[in-house]
XYZ file of C-alpha atoms in Angstrom:
699
model
C 53.303 -32.294 -43.713
C 53.419 -33.420 -47.384
C 50.231 -32.906 -49.340
C 50.107 -36.621 -50.398
C 50.089 -37.728 -46.740
C 47.212 -35.352 -45.926
C 45.175 -36.636 -48.883
C 45.834 -40.255 -47.855
C 44.796 -39.507 -44.258
C 41.496 -37.944 -45.361
C 40.900 -40.845 -47.729
C 41.317 -43.392 -44.925
C 39.063 -41.297 -42.683
C 36.282 -41.185 -45.281
C 36.598 -44.936 -45.928
C 36.193 -45.645 -42.180
C 33.169 -43.305 -41.966
C 31.546 -44.934 -44.989
C 32.143 -48.412 -43.515
C 30.533 -47.334 -40.248
C 27.539 -45.928 -42.107
C 27.168 -49.204 -44.000
C 27.226 -51.171 -40.725
C 24.682 -48.840 -39.145
C 22.503 -49.011 -42.236
C 22.642 -52.803 -42.279
C 21.718 -52.888 -38.581
C 18.664 -50.710 -39.190
C 17.702 -52.882 -42.151
C 17.774 -56.007 -39.979
C 15.728 -54.259 -37.280
C 13.165 -53.000 -39.781
C 12.950 -56.413 -41.452
C 12.440 -58.009 -38.054
C 9.621 -55.599 -37.295
C 8.065 -56.398 -40.627
C 8.216 -60.083 -39.538
C 10.230 -61.182 -42.602
C 13.900 -61.888 -42.996
C 16.077 -64.232 -45.007
C 18.083 -66.942 -43.297
C 21.740 -66.775 -44.305
C 22.117 -70.518 -43.872
C 19.350 -72.000 -45.978
C 18.041 -68.875 -47.788
C 14.472 -69.679 -46.645
C 12.233 -66.820 -45.611
C 11.391 -66.562 -41.940
C 9.156 -64.302 -39.913
C 7.970 -63.795 -36.371
C 4.384 -64.781 -35.534
C 2.163 -64.289 -32.515
C 1.299 -67.174 -30.200
C -2.092 -66.894 -28.540
C -1.865 -67.222 -24.740
C -4.169 -69.382 -22.682
C -7.082 -67.188 -21.671
C -7.775 -67.126 -17.943
C -10.577 -69.150 -16.392
C -13.798 -67.758 -14.971
C -14.504 -69.588 -11.714
C -17.437 -69.742 -9.328
C -17.149 -68.843 -5.647
C -15.823 -72.347 -4.848
C -13.291 -72.216 -7.704
C -15.308 -74.538 -9.947
C -14.699 -73.603 -13.607
C -17.540 -71.757 -15.329
C -15.442 -70.949 -18.391
C -12.089 -72.491 -19.215
C -9.657 -72.675 -22.129
C -8.572 -75.914 -23.723
C -5.392 -75.869 -25.829
C -5.005 -78.177 -28.816
C -1.641 -78.600 -30.570
C -0.699 -79.662 -34.079
C 2.406 -81.870 -33.880
C 4.870 -81.895 -36.793
C 8.407 -83.222 -37.283
C 11.472 -81.989 -39.125
C 13.330 -85.309 -39.673
C 16.168 -83.595 -41.556
C 17.528 -81.947 -38.391
C 17.956 -85.283 -36.568
C 21.523 -86.605 -36.517
C 22.059 -89.995 -38.146
C 23.129 -91.715 -34.916
C 20.086 -90.418 -33.034
C 17.837 -91.399 -35.943
C 19.080 -94.989 -36.194
C 18.906 -95.536 -32.462
C 15.439 -94.020 -31.873
C 13.276 -94.373 -35.005
C 11.946 -97.785 -33.975
C 10.963 -96.682 -30.479
C 9.464 -93.436 -31.808
C 7.287 -95.347 -34.283
C 6.058 -97.755 -31.604
C 5.265 -94.862 -29.250
C 3.371 -92.963 -31.943
C 1.297 -96.036 -32.816
C 0.301 -96.391 -29.156
C -0.736 -92.762 -28.852
C -2.316 -92.519 -32.312
C -3.388 -96.047 -33.313
C -4.690 -95.084 -36.760
C -1.252 -96.178 -38.074
C 0.798 -99.189 -37.057
C 4.382 -98.816 -35.850
C 5.649 -100.101 -39.202
C 3.526 -97.571 -41.121
C 4.852 -94.719 -38.972
C 8.444 -95.826 -39.532
C 8.001 -96.070 -43.313
C 6.226 -92.710 -43.362
C 9.017 -90.933 -41.448
C 11.873 -92.649 -43.318
C 10.383 -91.617 -46.640
C 9.971 -88.034 -45.438
C 13.605 -87.929 -44.285
C 14.806 -89.298 -47.618
C 12.795 -86.627 -49.454
C 14.263 -83.962 -47.109
C 10.831 -82.800 -46.051
C 11.087 -80.242 -43.250
C 7.496 -80.236 -41.991
C 5.915 -83.674 -41.611
C 2.482 -83.967 -39.972
C 2.303 -86.312 -36.986
C -1.122 -85.475 -35.523
C -3.520 -82.511 -35.389
C -5.532 -81.194 -32.420
C -3.618 -82.951 -29.664
C -4.416 -82.087 -26.033
C -1.631 -80.787 -23.834
C -1.626 -84.044 -21.848
C -0.979 -86.073 -25.009
C 1.524 -83.491 -26.245
C 3.590 -84.047 -23.102
C 3.616 -87.799 -23.775
C 4.704 -87.213 -27.383
C 7.635 -85.125 -26.147
C 8.834 -88.048 -24.010
C 9.180 -90.433 -26.983
C 12.609 -91.443 -28.393
C 14.153 -88.765 -30.669
C 11.434 -86.236 -29.705
C 12.782 -86.206 -26.149
C 15.819 -84.316 -27.472
C 13.696 -81.286 -28.348
C 13.247 -79.147 -31.430
C 16.797 -78.811 -32.757
C 18.090 -82.310 -32.076
C 14.813 -84.254 -32.087
C 12.939 -82.378 -34.813
C 9.621 -82.022 -32.927
C 7.575 -78.939 -33.847
C 4.595 -78.437 -31.500
C 4.683 -74.889 -30.160
C 1.680 -73.365 -31.910
C -1.586 -73.979 -30.072
C -5.232 -73.494 -30.945
C -7.110 -72.255 -27.891
C -10.779 -73.207 -27.631
C -13.011 -71.468 -25.083
C -15.243 -73.939 -23.287
C -18.145 -73.795 -20.827
C -18.214 -77.069 -18.834
C -21.804 -76.380 -17.752
C -23.174 -75.724 -21.250
C -25.965 -73.094 -21.177
C -25.696 -72.383 -17.442
C -25.093 -68.638 -16.879
C -24.227 -68.228 -20.581
C -25.458 -64.632 -21.038
C -23.853 -63.416 -17.825
C -20.546 -65.076 -18.698
C -20.699 -63.545 -22.179
C -17.928 -63.525 -24.758
C -15.359 -61.443 -26.635
C -15.891 -61.425 -30.390
C -13.409 -59.902 -32.833
C -14.932 -58.312 -35.937
C -13.231 -56.565 -38.832
C -14.137 -53.116 -37.538
C -14.336 -53.472 -33.781
C -14.433 -55.910 -30.883
C -17.622 -56.906 -29.083
C -17.250 -57.197 -25.308
C -20.180 -58.999 -23.634
C -20.773 -60.153 -20.055
C -17.992 -61.056 -17.648
C -15.727 -62.163 -20.509
C -15.909 -58.629 -21.870
C -15.912 -56.687 -18.597
C -12.777 -58.453 -17.296
C -11.036 -58.992 -20.625
C -7.950 -57.051 -19.513
C -7.354 -59.669 -16.798
C -8.384 -62.727 -18.785
C -6.638 -62.002 -22.092
C -2.959 -62.475 -21.187
C -0.162 -61.412 -23.585
C 0.817 -62.890 -26.913
C 4.047 -64.814 -27.303
C 6.258 -64.754 -30.406
C 7.651 -67.697 -32.393
C 9.593 -67.946 -35.658
C 7.853 -69.318 -38.726
C 9.523 -70.475 -41.925
C 8.121 -70.375 -45.445
C 7.905 -73.888 -46.847
C 6.042 -74.728 -50.062
C 4.277 -71.356 -50.222
C 2.971 -71.540 -46.650
C 4.306 -70.507 -43.269
C 5.189 -73.226 -40.757
C 6.459 -72.848 -37.152
C 10.129 -73.728 -36.729
C 9.835 -74.359 -33.002
C 11.996 -71.350 -32.098
C 10.369 -69.317 -29.326
C 11.285 -65.617 -29.243
C 8.986 -64.774 -26.339
C 6.813 -67.088 -24.289
C 3.102 -66.265 -24.152
C 1.865 -64.994 -20.784
C -1.371 -66.692 -19.814
C -4.341 -64.672 -18.605
C -5.373 -64.311 -14.978
C -8.283 -66.281 -13.518
C -11.377 -64.355 -12.447
C -13.259 -65.613 -9.379
C -16.944 -64.731 -9.419
C -19.403 -64.545 -6.543
C -21.612 -67.052 -8.380
C -22.428 -70.176 -6.390
C -22.837 -72.876 -9.033
C -25.164 -74.912 -6.797
C -27.520 -71.943 -6.324
C -27.222 -71.112 -10.031
C -28.234 -74.640 -11.000
C -31.202 -74.588 -8.615
C -32.416 -71.213 -9.921
C -31.914 -72.284 -13.547
C -33.770 -75.582 -13.101
C -36.704 -74.103 -11.167
C -37.178 -71.208 -13.600
C -36.906 -73.449 -16.657
C -39.425 -75.928 -15.256
C -41.893 -73.136 -14.493
C -41.522 -71.613 -17.963
C -42.293 -74.993 -19.503
C -45.418 -75.281 -17.346
C -46.706 -71.701 -17.419
C -45.263 -70.567 -20.737
C -43.721 -67.148 -21.204
C -41.734 -64.999 -23.591
C -38.758 -64.904 -21.223
C -37.938 -65.288 -17.557
C -35.123 -64.301 -15.250
C -34.137 -65.048 -11.668
C -31.445 -63.356 -9.576
C -30.139 -64.278 -6.130
C -28.017 -61.738 -4.248
C -26.097 -61.787 -0.983
C -27.910 -59.273 1.233
C -24.940 -58.008 3.242
C -22.423 -57.673 0.379
C -24.431 -57.177 -2.821
C -22.486 -59.965 -4.543
C -24.690 -61.857 -7.003
C -24.909 -65.584 -6.261
C -27.005 -66.574 -9.302
C -28.439 -64.934 -12.416
C -30.618 -66.852 -14.875
C -31.931 -65.500 -18.192
C -34.112 -67.836 -20.236
C -35.898 -66.902 -23.447
C -38.093 -68.942 -25.741
C -36.184 -70.107 -28.821
C -37.502 -70.638 -32.337
C -37.657 -74.363 -31.576
C -39.920 -73.730 -28.574
C -37.325 -74.505 -25.904
C -35.783 -72.009 -23.488
C -32.159 -70.892 -23.634
C -29.806 -68.149 -22.447
C -30.135 -65.795 -25.418
C -30.213 -62.293 -23.893
C -29.433 -60.824 -20.467
C -32.902 -59.561 -19.558
C -31.860 -59.155 -15.910
C -29.861 -56.021 -16.739
C -30.858 -55.217 -20.322
C -34.675 -55.256 -20.297
C -36.697 -52.690 -18.409
C -40.362 -53.330 -17.791
C -43.105 -52.092 -15.476
C -42.648 -53.690 -12.023
C -46.332 -53.742 -11.127
C -47.276 -54.130 -7.479
C -43.698 -54.752 -6.343
C -43.407 -50.939 -6.695
C -45.937 -50.450 -3.882
C -43.143 -51.025 -1.378
C -41.314 -47.895 -2.568
C -44.536 -45.848 -2.731
C -45.531 -46.559 0.859
C -41.952 -46.039 2.051
C -42.019 -42.554 0.489
C -45.298 -41.675 2.226
C -43.972 -42.968 5.557
C -40.742 -40.998 5.205
C -42.732 -37.823 4.513
C -45.048 -38.441 7.456
C -48.107 -38.538 5.233
C -49.459 -41.908 6.401
C -49.292 -44.575 9.049
C -49.650 -48.221 8.155
C -52.521 -48.443 10.657
C -54.568 -45.784 8.805
C -57.846 -47.092 7.411
C -58.790 -46.897 3.722
C -61.845 -48.049 1.802
C -60.760 -50.568 -0.848
C -63.869 -50.528 -3.044
C -62.277 -52.349 -6.002
C -62.366 -49.449 -8.540
C -60.515 -46.119 -8.329
C -61.255 -43.203 -10.694
C -58.604 -40.736 -11.909
C -60.002 -38.288 -14.440
C -61.195 -40.321 -17.429
C -59.374 -43.522 -16.430
C -59.690 -46.028 -13.641
C -57.689 -48.679 -11.828
C -59.185 -51.900 -10.486
C -58.321 -54.527 -7.944
C -57.941 -58.141 -9.015
C -60.887 -58.707 -6.686
C -63.677 -56.719 -8.436
C -65.684 -55.984 -5.274
C -62.584 -54.875 -3.372
C -61.606 -55.557 0.236
C -63.780 -53.102 2.140
C -62.374 -51.008 4.979
C -58.827 -52.163 5.686
C -55.618 -50.705 7.077
C -52.945 -49.578 4.634
C -50.809 -52.505 5.848
C -53.616 -54.919 4.965
C -54.089 -53.215 1.583
C -50.388 -53.787 0.927
C -50.628 -57.435 1.960
C -53.638 -57.980 -0.330
C -51.944 -55.886 -3.050
C -54.994 -53.642 -3.382
C -54.727 -50.780 -5.846
C -56.323 -48.493 -3.268
C -52.677 -47.595 -2.609
C -52.799 -45.583 -5.853
C -55.477 -43.374 -4.283
C -53.416 -43.000 -1.086
C -50.347 -41.781 -3.012
C -52.342 -39.619 -5.440
C -54.196 -37.836 -2.657
C -51.002 -37.142 -0.695
C -48.658 -36.082 -3.520
C -50.894 -34.560 -6.227
C -49.809 -31.033 -5.241
C -46.103 -31.909 -4.914
C -45.308 -34.736 -7.360
C -41.636 -33.744 -7.410
C -41.354 -34.785 -3.785
C -42.489 -38.312 -4.661
C -39.909 -38.468 -7.493
C -37.216 -37.266 -5.062
C -38.031 -40.167 -2.743
C -37.675 -42.614 -5.634
C -34.260 -41.091 -6.279
C -33.398 -41.475 -2.584
C -34.278 -45.168 -2.814
C -31.926 -45.681 -5.790
C -34.755 -46.376 -8.255
C -34.106 -43.582 -10.769
C -30.634 -44.636 -11.908
C -28.621 -47.670 -12.930
C -27.013 -49.833 -10.269
C -23.603 -49.353 -11.913
C -22.965 -53.076 -12.201
C -19.756 -53.784 -14.111
C -21.428 -55.366 -17.132
C -22.148 -53.676 -20.435
C -25.788 -53.311 -21.409
C -27.445 -52.171 -18.181
C -30.403 -49.934 -19.071
C -31.405 -46.714 -17.325
C -34.731 -46.700 -15.454
C -37.472 -44.896 -17.352
C -40.271 -43.019 -15.577
C -42.732 -40.178 -16.059
C -41.612 -36.733 -14.884
C -43.674 -33.615 -14.268
C -43.470 -31.369 -17.341
C -42.589 -34.207 -19.735
C -44.792 -35.403 -22.590
C -45.433 -38.626 -20.629
C -46.877 -36.842 -17.615
C -50.626 -36.486 -17.152
C -52.984 -35.848 -14.258
C -53.094 -39.448 -13.073
C -49.390 -40.286 -13.499
C -48.772 -40.392 -9.746
C -51.522 -42.970 -9.246
C -50.169 -45.154 -12.049
C -46.539 -44.840 -10.884
C -47.414 -45.745 -7.315
C -48.536 -49.238 -8.349
C -45.769 -49.881 -10.876
C -46.905 -48.319 -14.156
C -45.234 -45.386 -15.948
C -42.074 -46.582 -14.211
C -39.789 -49.121 -15.911
C -36.925 -50.925 -14.195
C -34.650 -53.855 -14.961
C -35.032 -56.836 -12.617
C -31.565 -56.163 -11.132
C -32.416 -52.520 -10.370
C -35.587 -53.549 -8.547
C -33.803 -56.331 -6.652
C -31.058 -53.955 -5.495
C -33.781 -51.819 -3.870
C -35.395 -54.812 -2.136
C -31.931 -55.964 -1.061
C -31.367 -52.573 0.581
C -34.604 -52.954 2.566
C -33.505 -56.434 3.688
C -30.115 -54.919 4.631
C -31.725 -52.365 6.996
C -31.515 -49.576 4.441
C -27.913 -50.038 3.250
C -27.882 -50.101 -0.574
C -25.082 -52.348 -1.879
C -23.803 -52.085 -5.431
C -24.415 -55.406 -7.208
C -21.139 -57.126 -8.121
C -20.120 -60.382 -9.771
C -16.354 -60.712 -9.185
C -14.626 -61.127 -5.828
C -10.973 -61.555 -6.829
C -8.453 -62.093 -9.617
C -5.891 -64.910 -9.365
C -2.568 -65.666 -11.018
C -1.565 -69.284 -10.411
C -4.029 -69.337 -7.493
C -2.369 -66.288 -5.898
C -4.551 -63.216 -5.360
C -3.658 -60.364 -7.720
C -6.610 -58.120 -6.917
C -9.550 -58.373 -4.543
C -12.892 -56.593 -4.802
C -14.603 -55.517 -1.596
C -18.361 -54.905 -1.161
C -19.329 -51.391 -2.262
C -21.892 -49.330 -0.343
C -23.723 -47.087 -2.814
C -26.093 -45.493 -0.280
C -25.465 -45.819 3.436
C -29.171 -45.442 4.330
C -32.021 -45.153 1.833
C -34.651 -44.551 4.551
C -35.043 -44.166 8.302
C -34.808 -47.302 10.394
C -38.398 -46.873 11.599
C -39.667 -46.880 7.988
C -37.514 -49.906 7.130
C -38.782 -51.816 10.180
C -42.437 -51.085 9.372
C -42.096 -52.163 5.743
C -40.136 -55.321 6.605
C -43.021 -56.293 8.870
C -45.438 -55.588 5.995
C -43.379 -57.764 3.612
C -43.585 -60.610 6.119
C -47.332 -59.977 6.340
C -47.655 -60.555 2.589
C -46.343 -64.088 3.129
C -48.483 -64.750 6.213
C -51.815 -63.069 5.441
C -51.644 -61.773 1.884
C -50.974 -62.754 -1.704
C -47.950 -64.863 -0.752
C -49.629 -66.888 2.005
C -49.514 -70.094 -0.053
C -45.724 -69.791 -0.455
C -44.796 -70.528 3.140
C -41.716 -72.513 4.081
C -41.871 -75.210 6.725
C -38.497 -74.328 8.248
C -38.063 -70.539 8.000
C -39.922 -67.304 7.316
C -39.655 -65.395 4.054
C -40.590 -61.831 3.143
C -41.557 -60.430 -0.230
C -44.045 -58.844 -2.567
C -45.946 -60.144 -5.567
C -46.417 -58.154 -8.760
C -48.706 -58.527 -11.765
C -48.724 -55.872 -14.488
C -50.132 -55.598 -17.977
C -47.506 -55.173 -20.699
C -47.586 -54.437 -24.405
C -47.915 -57.494 -26.646
C -44.952 -56.558 -28.837
C -46.196 -54.308 -31.675
C -49.844 -55.207 -31.186
C -50.460 -52.822 -28.290
C -52.139 -53.942 -25.078
C -54.749 -56.062 -26.858
C -58.407 -56.677 -26.243
C -59.759 -58.572 -23.255
C -58.540 -62.153 -23.467
C -55.532 -61.141 -25.574
C -53.739 -59.077 -22.934
C -50.189 -59.949 -21.851
C -48.863 -59.645 -18.333
C -45.572 -59.724 -16.499
C -45.534 -61.706 -13.253
C -42.887 -60.970 -10.649
C -41.898 -61.682 -7.083
C -39.206 -59.887 -5.093
C -38.171 -60.711 -1.554
C -35.580 -62.135 0.806
C -34.975 -65.017 3.199
C -34.947 -65.895 5.998
C -37.055 -62.941 7.124
C -35.618 -62.841 10.660
C -31.981 -62.546 9.583
C -31.813 -62.061 5.775
C -28.973 -63.782 3.944
C -30.196 -63.783 0.333
C -32.529 -61.551 -1.643
C -34.167 -62.888 -4.785
C -36.304 -61.708 -7.686
C -38.145 -63.825 -10.255
C -39.719 -62.271 -13.347
C -41.689 -64.103 -16.061
C -42.966 -62.136 -19.056
C -46.160 -63.011 -20.915
C -47.035 -66.337 -19.261
C -49.768 -68.174 -21.153
C -51.103 -70.322 -18.321
C -51.904 -68.102 -15.315
C -50.765 -64.486 -14.897
C -50.356 -63.768 -11.190
C -47.055 -62.960 -9.511
C -47.641 -65.328 -6.594
C -48.530 -68.454 -8.543
C -46.223 -67.838 -11.538
C -43.060 -66.268 -10.078
C -43.612 -66.680 -6.346
C -43.535 -70.473 -6.577
C -40.099 -70.257 -8.232
C -38.888 -67.918 -5.457
C -40.199 -70.329 -2.822
C -38.550 -73.362 -4.471
C -35.218 -71.548 -4.736
C -35.403 -70.390 -1.109
C -36.246 -73.860 0.207
C -33.493 -75.629 -1.741
C -30.864 -73.032 -0.911
C -31.871 -73.256 2.753
C -31.582 -77.038 2.722
C -28.077 -76.984 1.245
C -26.547 -73.918 2.906
C -24.494 -74.128 6.077
C -25.199 -70.422 6.629
C -28.576 -71.348 8.101
C -27.592 -74.283 10.263
C -25.691 -73.477 13.430
C -23.245 -76.003 14.810
C -24.643 -78.062 17.700
C -21.204 -78.650 19.226
C -18.010 -76.725 18.844
C -16.306 -79.965 18.006
C -17.927 -82.168 15.367
C -18.955 -85.614 16.440
C -19.834 -88.587 14.279
C -22.346 -91.128 15.599
C -21.647 -93.622 12.827
C -19.326 -94.125 9.898
C -20.554 -91.932 7.033
C -20.771 -92.860 3.375
C -17.623 -91.628 1.589
C -17.613 -91.307 -2.187
C -14.664 -92.035 -4.448
C -12.408 -89.086 -5.083
C -9.130 -87.319 -4.458
C -7.013 -88.947 -1.731
C -6.079 -85.509 -0.397
C -9.700 -84.271 -0.192
C -11.037 -87.466 1.398
C -8.188 -87.573 3.903
C -8.726 -83.907 4.831
C -12.434 -84.444 5.592
C -11.857 -87.646 7.562
C -9.167 -85.926 9.640
C -11.524 -82.996 10.291
C -14.139 -85.328 11.765
C -11.537 -87.560 13.433
C -12.722 -90.682 11.635
C -10.379 -93.650 11.712
C -9.057 -94.794 8.363
C -6.669 -97.225 6.754
C -4.825 -96.852 3.464
C -4.216 -99.636 0.965
C -2.096 -98.219 -1.839
C -0.552 -94.889 -2.727
C -2.455 -93.543 -5.757
C -3.794 -89.971 -5.933
C -7.382 -91.248 -6.289
C -9.055 -93.589 -3.824
C -12.064 -95.848 -3.490
C -13.674 -95.754 -0.041
C -15.503 -98.467 1.863
C -16.610 -98.833 5.478
C -14.987 -101.444 7.706
C -17.822 -102.345 10.060
C -18.805 -99.251 12.025
C -15.289 -98.362 13.039
C -13.236 -96.973 10.178
C -12.978 -96.206 6.472
C -10.764 -98.251 4.189
C -9.194 -96.319 1.295
C -7.925 -98.365 -1.633
C -6.394 -97.207 -4.898
C -8.926 -96.117 -7.492
C -7.281 -97.542 -10.591
C -7.509 -95.430 -13.719
C -6.555 -97.382 -16.804
C -4.877 -95.666 -19.703
C -7.303 -94.892 -22.552
C -10.197 -96.366 -20.556
C -13.261 -94.450 -19.321
C -13.213 -94.342 -15.494
C -16.283 -94.973 -13.355
C -17.179 -91.493 -12.069
C -20.592 -92.359 -10.633
C -20.990 -91.033 -7.114
C -18.369 -88.337 -7.633
C -18.910 -84.598 -7.649
C -18.744 -82.825 -11.010
C -15.300 -81.277 -10.502
C -13.625 -84.650 -9.737
C -15.477 -86.402 -12.551
C -14.541 -83.697 -15.075
C -10.904 -83.784 -14.011
C -10.585 -87.538 -14.565
C -12.506 -87.596 -17.849
C -10.781 -84.566 -19.366
C -7.441 -86.043 -18.354
C -8.362 -88.848 -20.754
C -8.934 -86.204 -23.444
C -12.734 -86.425 -23.369
C -15.235 -83.569 -23.566
C -17.723 -83.502 -20.681
C -21.355 -82.395 -20.886
C -23.265 -82.280 -17.596
C -26.876 -81.890 -16.555
C -28.197 -81.249 -13.040
C -26.309 -80.765 -9.781
C -25.053 -82.899 -6.905
C -23.278 -86.205 -7.590
C -22.939 -88.143 -10.830
C -25.632 -90.811 -11.106
C -25.218 -91.747 -14.784
C -22.549 -91.590 -17.467
C -23.305 -92.043 -21.173
C -20.189 -94.163 -21.820
C -19.763 -97.173 -19.563
C -16.749 -97.478 -17.308
C -13.977 -99.526 -18.907
C -14.890 -98.579 -22.469
C -12.118 -97.190 -24.644
C -11.796 -93.411 -24.298
C -11.584 -91.393 -27.494
C -9.659 -88.130 -27.736
C -12.223 -85.355 -28.133
C -15.132 -87.755 -27.614
C -18.185 -86.408 -25.776
C -19.389 -88.053 -22.568
C -22.620 -86.921 -20.902
C -23.127 -86.948 -17.138
C -26.348 -86.684 -15.149
C -26.162 -85.398 -11.593
C -28.638 -85.455 -8.738
C -28.401 -84.246 -5.140
C -27.947 -86.863 -2.432
């Protein structure tokens, strides 16, 4: 083969290789530029980049799927009038201007038309229409002439949303719900928001932004849609939460106190139904500032006597019928303990001493365990009192207690521990123990979340968790349950009786340090008042603990915290179907009931369930109900006028919120039950983002 042909062949080969390398290099350049979020458009030479779109964070719901925390998306609407074809522009600009003036009346239709025509003439690519538009209004904007053709033919730019996290019930459950806060260095995960962030967060979407006038603006091109977060269903019953919150807050205002907390737990499952944490603010009010229920450990006082006597029973050291001499003062080396009744109670059984909350129990435990204190500590461990509950919330503190051989331990430590000193627990840790006693010895791990939903379909479900199958023998449990009932019948809780059902529990009053001032002189001492128990005593459904620290008016567990426990128990009993057995297998209605306004589907479902005759007048999704004699219910359309505040009085909170937020309003509620008052009268003009306050009361 001629040399010239060989040279030409190699030359062509090298040219092809070089061309391929150039193509590969260019490809990598485009990929790298894309990853760096900046590239240059070949058509208009304007810089573009990809940008993240925040997804809608999942909702946190109560046990009945009422929202406790939700996300509200607000959109900034812009227009690129240059992209709209001339024929589309001429045909639709008038209708678009009229539609915009109806949705956003701050400009007339003529002003909108002049504004947009001028922007088109100036070839402006990013013209503001309206900021912070709700998704409902955004959908209406998209239906207007020109905009109905979408981003590329209609010029609408509305893909970037600002997500605002909102609690419809204001301060209710605030510390338990928590938050996720992003700092420069790290992220703060608090409460349920933090613990279940992986479910709630969702995944970012990606859109294309374009650099216009030294700032980046969304083009409307979506590279990847954002994936919204899952919804988390809690075990919280909002009705019980509202009752516990109201009763505790009222008592704090009457009795004073540094802070207070109340927890209600389902006995059989360990799922928490309510958790309230209220602390005095600088202004003198009470608010959810810190989660004391899991994050503050304090001496439990006489509520600890339950565990002490259970230990002695388990070890066969005592019987509850044994007699002791409660003289009112009990000496241990150079210190002494006293009863609240200075002259004591005389010769009583140990059961009676427990009911009266006599500190003679300290002498009983000291005399029986002084030579083997480790055995007493082992029993506390057996009862689950020496370690955290393991609740899935950050911030739970470890119990703190004296141990033989430690610097805290001294000769009288056993006596002090037996009545709730030298032993510090969080309210949740103590309640979990009382819950186990109510549950015949089965210790349930406290939990807050029952399931995770995606578009109302279950993604994951959380079952009750048994931490200890049996913390004590059944005979010990039975004896102590009888003693807890005796407290409410004969002892310190005798004034807290319920008319309809029996309760069981124990009062506690303990001296605590007054911040950095020590324990203080007589008259300056601070106390913590507590009550732990369950109801109804015969067949426990809920356990409950109430703790109030440093009350200023009264100090005793029964009168300070026990009254809150009793109020919660009575109101939960009155409103819970768990207590009230059906009289007949098939429901019967003696007369036509009162039916409130609401969802046609919900009202129809209930009326069908009770086989109540009805007649429909209209076909709207919301109905107004009225009785026709004593024979049937008439359901007429509940008319909701555009941009007018509806009359939500008589409705439940969920229905009222739905209708008001559909009008773009922000709802603030107070109380529970049905709406009895609304701050803006029905028929008044609704304002986007305007606040309307609702007051609710039970029927």
